């Protein structure tokens, strides 16, 4: 742990030498600050932060509960903002790289907002054989959204699922948790408009 | 609750049932398929109509009945009459006609739109007649959110029998005698697996239920978990008793929220009745189950990756041996079976291993659940004895090709499987026969393709799937699947030469032989099987030599 | 010690039952090619270069993680194994950006040595050249993802020997990348101790000290194992 006086001294040295080619740049090694601490103090009253904190406590801060806690956090926030990952990493005493690598490994977790409304197109085999690609093409043509993209106003996000297990109803899409089966590209667009009143060519993020 | 108390509880439930007498039962299919075709609104309107008309009937939400394509489905008991494609407007006339006037509504009967004489009793329809439902038996009949329903249908009797009349060794030998093989795809004999975990001595062992049904086009596990969760729970408890485990995990895909909810409900109910927890039914056996939710990674269906995921890590597979039977979850001996395997356990203990072994073929005993999908008329969930031919499945049960088209191929085993062409329609569906054709049984997804399907594109589709789902740990799978995908893409875009095709074949063999886990070593299967059966489609699309490049070899 | 007898390439050899095939082969001067293996850290069986054939098994097994068993008959090299080793090496070349002439590790690179050893003259697969960046934020070191072969030796040495766990692998499939902390610049790492062990662990020119240019990088991966051994001795 670095004490404040020492950090101050380093700051002075860095400042002094900042114009010189011979900056003792390794000193910046001692100037790290904590991202998680500040953010969590600012948001301590946010019920979503409280929820994540409670879940960590319930799981006894066991590192092997990481995925469970990430599920809770994603349910609360809709996605996983970086400060929350710092918060979880600190709580479970897990290295940041380990938390981040787990989050990016599983496609269920998202670092970016998925949009207020989501349109999840199933691209499982049955849906693929029955025209899921046509739906994706239509969404791209009419809304300018590719898989994983969100409209500028964050109203709508398009995602693809590997298989939602509704193969008997192929092709299927999931609009905000409601499964719609045997849909045509035009149906999907109509349903989306109903949900979001999104304008065509809304532009992508 | 001990054994006696549970029996008293069941007796009371039986009395309640007897009081109801011949009251009509209206079962509404609440499988995922029917729910998305509007089963919930249908059920609400049924409830309202019954209340308004003061009709003496009971409404029971059930799990998947099978013919998902015809949903939403409603079954009237007694009589076993299924009505299909119902809308809220149909409810009042239907109740009036079927229950009050006792005349069935013929035009709404199951398969009324495709058969001349739809059957009044659904079991007489060829769709059900050809099937033998063991794993799916009570699925679509009982209310999956009520443990009482399951208990009334002999539920947890197998656990009772095992705990009080059988030693763990007896349970294992019964499973061995049944010749049951793992239903997750590889077909390893379940009894042998149990025995090897049983033999490792350790104070802590684990039982895992693999419900990470990742194959696109497969929804058997989902329907079983949603339609009859207690059957899976009982199977897990029996396995735990046999191998000496006290803790179980059910790993269920995050994409299946309803299955997770119903399975969690089932666990709570079972705990309440003393069927899970300490001293189950007053015996010395302790066992409890927790649900773990998958987070969207196909590779987690691989057992070592699944274990890593339960431990809160990335789903990276590790080399075997050591197998999970020796060192699995947290390094302890661990038994992993598929959902469908667990669904077969209780019937085997109840009826004996010999009974089960007599069903099916010499090497593949019992029944298999298939999820029919694609260009087929009766898409849905079916269960047939092993050894049923593909023709029977596609034409007799599946009702043939949609729009009267011509059958081209059936894809089994998802991204790890292959395509079966028309000339092999009479193949018997069992583990060995499918492997001989370059496909695999897999978890049971069966996707039918007609003449409009481009087989090179099908191979590309599955390769893209494997490329995206590869964990990236070993070189053959990480880079090999990407290379193969790019080459297939090139063929699909008519930019490839004969040398590309040769490279593709060489890479396919290489990835198959050298990958670390099952995902990589089976990733080339769809490519190899389409090359084997539809080679001309590839040949027709590659040029002899490239005019632009001077290729080194 | 539980001494057992095994057979490697037709020769009877005595080995300890707890040893891996790789350890036994190295003790007996039998060549096994490796890339993701490094003495002193755990094995993951990821590069698939050490695959050997074991009689009675139709699958090739990685020598680094497979333990010897009594009467095991092992073939360490044959045409099939050589062919697969060549393809693996070619794929590693094609995966990112490996051009020896402009590389700091030129002449001191395990991938380069492997390529020469296997007599590879051309890479038959198209180079993928994915969009990788270079992390120059650390005051002393550079991490160039374009040259990384994802052997994860740096990840393991950082986690197991240094105990810092600065590195890990993000994403999956062909999009995996080595990351520092929360995919933040290496120079801003809260965990890195700047010990430099990952530089020595890296078999190629992906991590190197800033003061070095083409062909000047010399590494000493053996020092990692020496370190581990010395710690065990607790002098």
PDB file of N, CA and C in Angstrom, chain B residues 466-512:
ATOM      1  N   UNK B 466     -19.765 -23.934 -35.095  1.00  0.00           N
ATOM      2  CA  UNK B 466     -18.630 -24.470 -34.330  1.00  0.00           C
ATOM      3  C   UNK B 466     -17.537 -23.422 -34.165  1.00  0.00           C
ATOM      4  N   UNK B 467     -17.330 -22.624 -35.212  1.00  0.00           N
ATOM      5  CA  UNK B 467     -16.305 -21.592 -35.147  1.00  0.00           C
ATOM      6  C   UNK B 467     -16.642 -20.580 -34.041  1.00  0.00           C
ATOM      7  N   UNK B 468     -17.918 -20.185 -33.995  1.00  0.00           N
ATOM      8  CA  UNK B 468     -18.329 -19.209 -32.980  1.00  0.00           C
ATOM      9  C   UNK B 468     -18.322 -19.802 -31.579  1.00  0.00           C
ATOM     10  N   UNK B 469     -18.595 -21.095 -31.490  1.00  0.00           N
ATOM     11  CA  UNK B 469     -18.728 -21.701 -30.173  1.00  0.00           C
ATOM     12  C   UNK B 469     -17.433 -22.313 -29.674  1.00  0.00           C
ATOM     13  N   UNK B 470     -16.420 -22.382 -30.516  1.00  0.00           N
ATOM     14  CA  UNK B 470     -15.128 -22.904 -30.077  1.00  0.00           C
ATOM     15  C   UNK B 470     -14.620 -22.076 -28.905  1.00  0.00           C
ATOM     16  N   UNK B 471     -14.051 -22.741 -27.902  1.00  0.00           N
ATOM     17  CA  UNK B 471     -13.607 -21.969 -26.739  1.00  0.00           C
ATOM     18  C   UNK B 471     -12.300 -21.251 -27.026  1.00  0.00           C
ATOM     19  N   UNK B 472     -11.572 -21.693 -28.058  1.00  0.00           N
ATOM     20  CA  UNK B 472     -10.346 -20.995 -28.433  1.00  0.00           C
ATOM     21  C   UNK B 472      -9.108 -21.494 -27.719  1.00  0.00           C
ATOM     22  N   UNK B 473      -9.236 -22.597 -27.002  1.00  0.00           N
ATOM     23  CA  UNK B 473      -8.082 -23.075 -26.238  1.00  0.00           C
ATOM     24  C   UNK B 473      -7.076 -23.817 -27.120  1.00  0.00           C
ATOM     25  N   UNK B 474      -7.528 -24.816 -27.889  1.00  0.00           N
ATOM     26  CA  UNK B 474      -6.568 -25.589 -28.675  1.00  0.00           C
ATOM     27  C   UNK B 474      -6.505 -25.085 -30.116  1.00  0.00           C
ATOM     28  N   UNK B 475      -5.333 -25.251 -30.727  1.00  0.00           N
ATOM     29  CA  UNK B 475      -5.101 -24.686 -32.056  1.00  0.00           C
ATOM     30  C   UNK B 475      -6.025 -25.283 -33.136  1.00  0.00           C
ATOM     31  N   UNK B 476      -6.171 -26.616 -33.213  1.00  0.00           N
ATOM     32  CA  UNK B 476      -6.973 -27.163 -34.310  1.00  0.00           C
ATOM     33  C   UNK B 476      -8.391 -26.607 -34.345  1.00  0.00           C
ATOM     34  N   UNK B 477      -9.010 -26.500 -33.168  1.00  0.00           N
ATOM     35  CA  UNK B 477     -10.392 -26.043 -33.125  1.00  0.00           C
ATOM     36  C   UNK B 477     -10.462 -24.535 -33.331  1.00  0.00           C
ATOM     37  N   UNK B 478      -9.543 -23.794 -32.713  1.00  0.00           N
ATOM     38  CA  UNK B 478      -9.596 -22.336 -32.795  1.00  0.00           C
ATOM     39  C   UNK B 478      -9.331 -21.846 -34.215  1.00  0.00           C
ATOM     40  N   UNK B 479      -8.223 -22.310 -34.808  1.00  0.00           N
ATOM     41  CA  UNK B 479      -7.863 -21.813 -36.130  1.00  0.00           C
ATOM     42  C   UNK B 479      -8.460 -22.712 -37.221  1.00  0.00           C
ATOM     43  N   UNK B 480      -8.486 -24.031 -36.949  1.00  0.00           N
ATOM     44  CA  UNK B 480      -8.977 -24.959 -37.973  1.00  0.00           C
ATOM     45  C   UNK B 480     -10.416 -24.703 -38.368  1.00  0.00           C
ATOM     46  N   UNK B 481     -11.301 -24.462 -37.388  1.00  0.00           N
ATOM     47  CA  UNK B 481     -12.707 -24.242 -37.735  1.00  0.00           C
ATOM     48  C   UNK B 481     -12.858 -22.932 -38.510  1.00  0.00           C
ATOM     49  N   UNK B 482     -12.051 -21.933 -38.154  1.00  0.00           N
ATOM     50  CA  UNK B 482     -12.112 -20.654 -38.869  1.00  0.00           C
ATOM     51  C   UNK B 482     -11.672 -20.843 -40.328  1.00  0.00           C
ATOM     52  N   UNK B 483     -10.579 -21.589 -40.515  1.00  0.00           N
ATOM     53  CA  UNK B 483     -10.082 -21.839 -41.876  1.00  0.00           C
ATOM     54  C   UNK B 483     -11.113 -22.613 -42.689  1.00  0.00           C
ATOM     55  N   UNK B 484     -11.668 -23.656 -42.080  1.00  0.00           N
ATOM     56  CA  UNK B 484     -12.648 -24.467 -42.802  1.00  0.00           C
ATOM     57  C   UNK B 484     -13.878 -23.639 -43.153  1.00  0.00           C
ATOM     58  N   UNK B 485     -14.284 -22.785 -42.199  1.00  0.00           N
ATOM     59  CA  UNK B 485     -15.438 -21.937 -42.476  1.00  0.00           C
ATOM     60  C   UNK B 485     -15.158 -21.010 -43.656  1.00  0.00           C
ATOM     61  N   UNK B 486     -13.963 -20.412 -43.665  1.00  0.00           N
ATOM     62  CA  UNK B 486     -13.623 -19.489 -44.752  1.00  0.00           C
ATOM     63  C   UNK B 486     -13.590 -20.220 -46.089  1.00  0.00           C
ATOM     64  N   UNK B 487     -13.062 -21.455 -46.085  1.00  0.00           N
ATOM     65  CA  UNK B 487     -13.018 -22.223 -47.334  1.00  0.00           C
ATOM     66  C   UNK B 487     -14.436 -22.581 -47.808  1.00  0.00           C
ATOM     67  N   UNK B 488     -15.302 -22.961 -46.852  1.00  0.00           N
ATOM     68  CA  UNK B 488     -16.680 -23.283 -47.226  1.00  0.00           C
ATOM     69  C   UNK B 488     -17.401 -22.061 -47.771  1.00  0.00           C
ATOM     70  N   UNK B 489     -17.126 -20.937 -47.147  1.00  0.00           N
ATOM     71  CA  UNK B 489     -17.710 -19.675 -47.610  1.00  0.00           C
ATOM     72  C   UNK B 489     -17.286 -19.415 -49.052  1.00  0.00           C
ATOM     73  N   UNK B 490     -16.024 -19.687 -49.309  1.00  0.00           N
ATOM     74  CA  UNK B 490     -15.467 -19.487 -50.643  1.00  0.00           C
ATOM     75  C   UNK B 490     -16.184 -20.377 -51.657  1.00  0.00           C
ATOM     76  N   UNK B 491     -16.444 -21.627 -51.253  1.00  0.00           N
ATOM     77  CA  UNK B 491     -17.158 -22.535 -52.157  1.00  0.00           C
ATOM     78  C   UNK B 491     -18.574 -22.027 -52.383  1.00  0.00           C
ATOM     79  N   UNK B 492     -19.231 -21.589 -51.297  1.00  0.00           N
ATOM     80  CA  UNK B 492     -20.599 -21.087 -51.419  1.00  0.00           C
ATOM     81  C   UNK B 492     -20.665 -19.880 -52.349  1.00  0.00           C
ATOM     82  N   UNK B 493     -19.601 -19.087 -52.366  1.00  0.00           N
ATOM     83  CA  UNK B 493     -19.597 -17.901 -53.226  1.00  0.00           C
ATOM     84  C   UNK B 493     -19.013 -18.207 -54.601  1.00  0.00           C
ATOM     85  N   UNK B 494     -18.835 -19.493 -54.901  1.00  0.00           N
ATOM     86  CA  UNK B 494     -18.313 -19.931 -56.198  1.00  0.00           C
ATOM     87  C   UNK B 494     -16.943 -19.341 -56.514  1.00  0.00           C
ATOM     88  N   UNK B 495     -16.110 -19.186 -55.491  1.00  0.00           N
ATOM     89  CA  UNK B 495     -14.776 -18.641 -55.719  1.00  0.00           C
ATOM     90  C   UNK B 495     -13.678 -19.666 -55.502  1.00  0.00           C
ATOM     91  N   UNK B 496     -14.063 -20.907 -55.272  1.00  0.00           N
ATOM     92  CA  UNK B 496     -13.066 -21.874 -54.828  1.00  0.00           C
ATOM     93  C   UNK B 496     -12.540 -22.713 -55.983  1.00  0.00           C
ATOM     94  N   UNK B 497     -11.348 -23.261 -55.748  1.00  0.00           N
ATOM     95  CA  UNK B 497     -10.758 -24.166 -56.730  1.00  0.00           C
ATOM     96  C   UNK B 497     -10.669 -25.566 -56.128  1.00  0.00           C
ATOM     97  N   UNK B 498     -10.246 -26.498 -56.979  1.00  0.00           N
ATOM     98  CA  UNK B 498     -10.107 -27.876 -56.524  1.00  0.00           C
ATOM     99  C   UNK B 498      -9.108 -27.979 -55.356  1.00  0.00           C
ATOM    100  N   UNK B 499      -8.084 -27.131 -55.401  1.00  0.00           N
ATOM    101  CA  UNK B 499      -7.086 -27.174 -54.323  1.00  0.00           C
ATOM    102  C   UNK B 499      -7.720 -26.776 -52.990  1.00  0.00           C
ATOM    103  N   UNK B 500      -8.636 -25.812 -53.041  1.00  0.00           N
ATOM    104  CA  UNK B 500      -9.339 -25.432 -51.814  1.00  0.00           C
ATOM    105  C   UNK B 500     -10.098 -26.614 -51.240  1.00  0.00           C
ATOM    106  N   UNK B 501     -10.718 -27.381 -52.122  1.00  0.00           N
ATOM    107  CA  UNK B 501     -11.488 -28.540 -51.678  1.00  0.00           C
ATOM    108  C   UNK B 501     -10.572 -29.572 -51.030  1.00  0.00           C
ATOM    109  N   UNK B 502      -9.405 -29.773 -51.640  1.00  0.00           N
ATOM    110  CA  UNK B 502      -8.438 -30.718 -51.054  1.00  0.00           C
ATOM    111  C   UNK B 502      -7.979 -30.239 -49.672  1.00  0.00           C
ATOM    112  N   UNK B 503      -7.679 -28.947 -49.576  1.00  0.00           N
ATOM    113  CA  UNK B 503      -7.256 -28.382 -48.293  1.00  0.00           C
ATOM    114  C   UNK B 503      -8.337 -28.580 -47.239  1.00  0.00           C
ATOM    115  N   UNK B 504      -9.571 -28.369 -47.679  1.00  0.00           N
ATOM    116  CA  UNK B 504     -10.711 -28.496 -46.774  1.00  0.00           C
ATOM    117  C   UNK B 504     -10.781 -29.916 -46.223  1.00  0.00           C
ATOM    118  N   UNK B 505     -10.603 -30.885 -47.102  1.00  0.00           N
ATOM    119  CA  UNK B 505     -10.684 -32.280 -46.659  1.00  0.00           C
ATOM    120  C   UNK B 505      -9.541 -32.623 -45.720  1.00  0.00           C
ATOM    121  N   UNK B 506      -8.360 -32.088 -46.032  1.00  0.00           N
ATOM    122  CA  UNK B 506      -7.207 -32.342 -45.176  1.00  0.00           C
ATOM    123  C   UNK B 506      -7.420 -31.733 -43.789  1.00  0.00           C
ATOM    124  N   UNK B 507      -7.933 -30.494 -43.773  1.00  0.00           N
ATOM    125  CA  UNK B 507      -8.187 -29.818 -42.494  1.00  0.00           C
ATOM    126  C   UNK B 507      -9.246 -30.551 -41.681  1.00  0.00           C
ATOM    127  N   UNK B 508     -10.272 -31.055 -42.372  1.00  0.00           N
ATOM    128  CA  UNK B 508     -11.352 -31.750 -41.674  1.00  0.00           C
ATOM    129  C   UNK B 508     -10.799 -32.951 -40.923  1.00  0.00           C
ATOM    130  N   UNK B 509      -9.947 -33.704 -41.587  1.00  0.00           N
ATOM    131  CA  UNK B 509      -9.361 -34.882 -40.950  1.00  0.00           C
ATOM    132  C   UNK B 509      -8.485 -34.449 -39.767  1.00  0.00           C
ATOM    133  N   UNK B 510      -7.715 -33.392 -39.996  1.00  0.00           N
ATOM    134  CA  UNK B 510      -6.791 -32.900 -38.970  1.00  0.00           C
ATOM    135  C   UNK B 510      -7.536 -32.435 -37.715  1.00  0.00           C
ATOM    136  N   UNK B 511      -8.577 -31.615 -37.918  1.00  0.00           N
ATOM    137  CA  UNK B 511      -9.317 -31.093 -36.766  1.00  0.00           C
ATOM    138  C   UNK B 511      -9.997 -32.234 -36.009  1.00  0.00           C
ATOM    139  N   UNK B 512     -10.526 -33.188 -36.755  1.00  0.00           N
ATOM    140  CA  UNK B 512     -11.207 -34.330 -36.147  1.00  0.00           C
ATOM    141  C   UNK B 512     -10.242 -35.139 -35.271  1.00  0.00           C
TER     142      UNK B 512
END
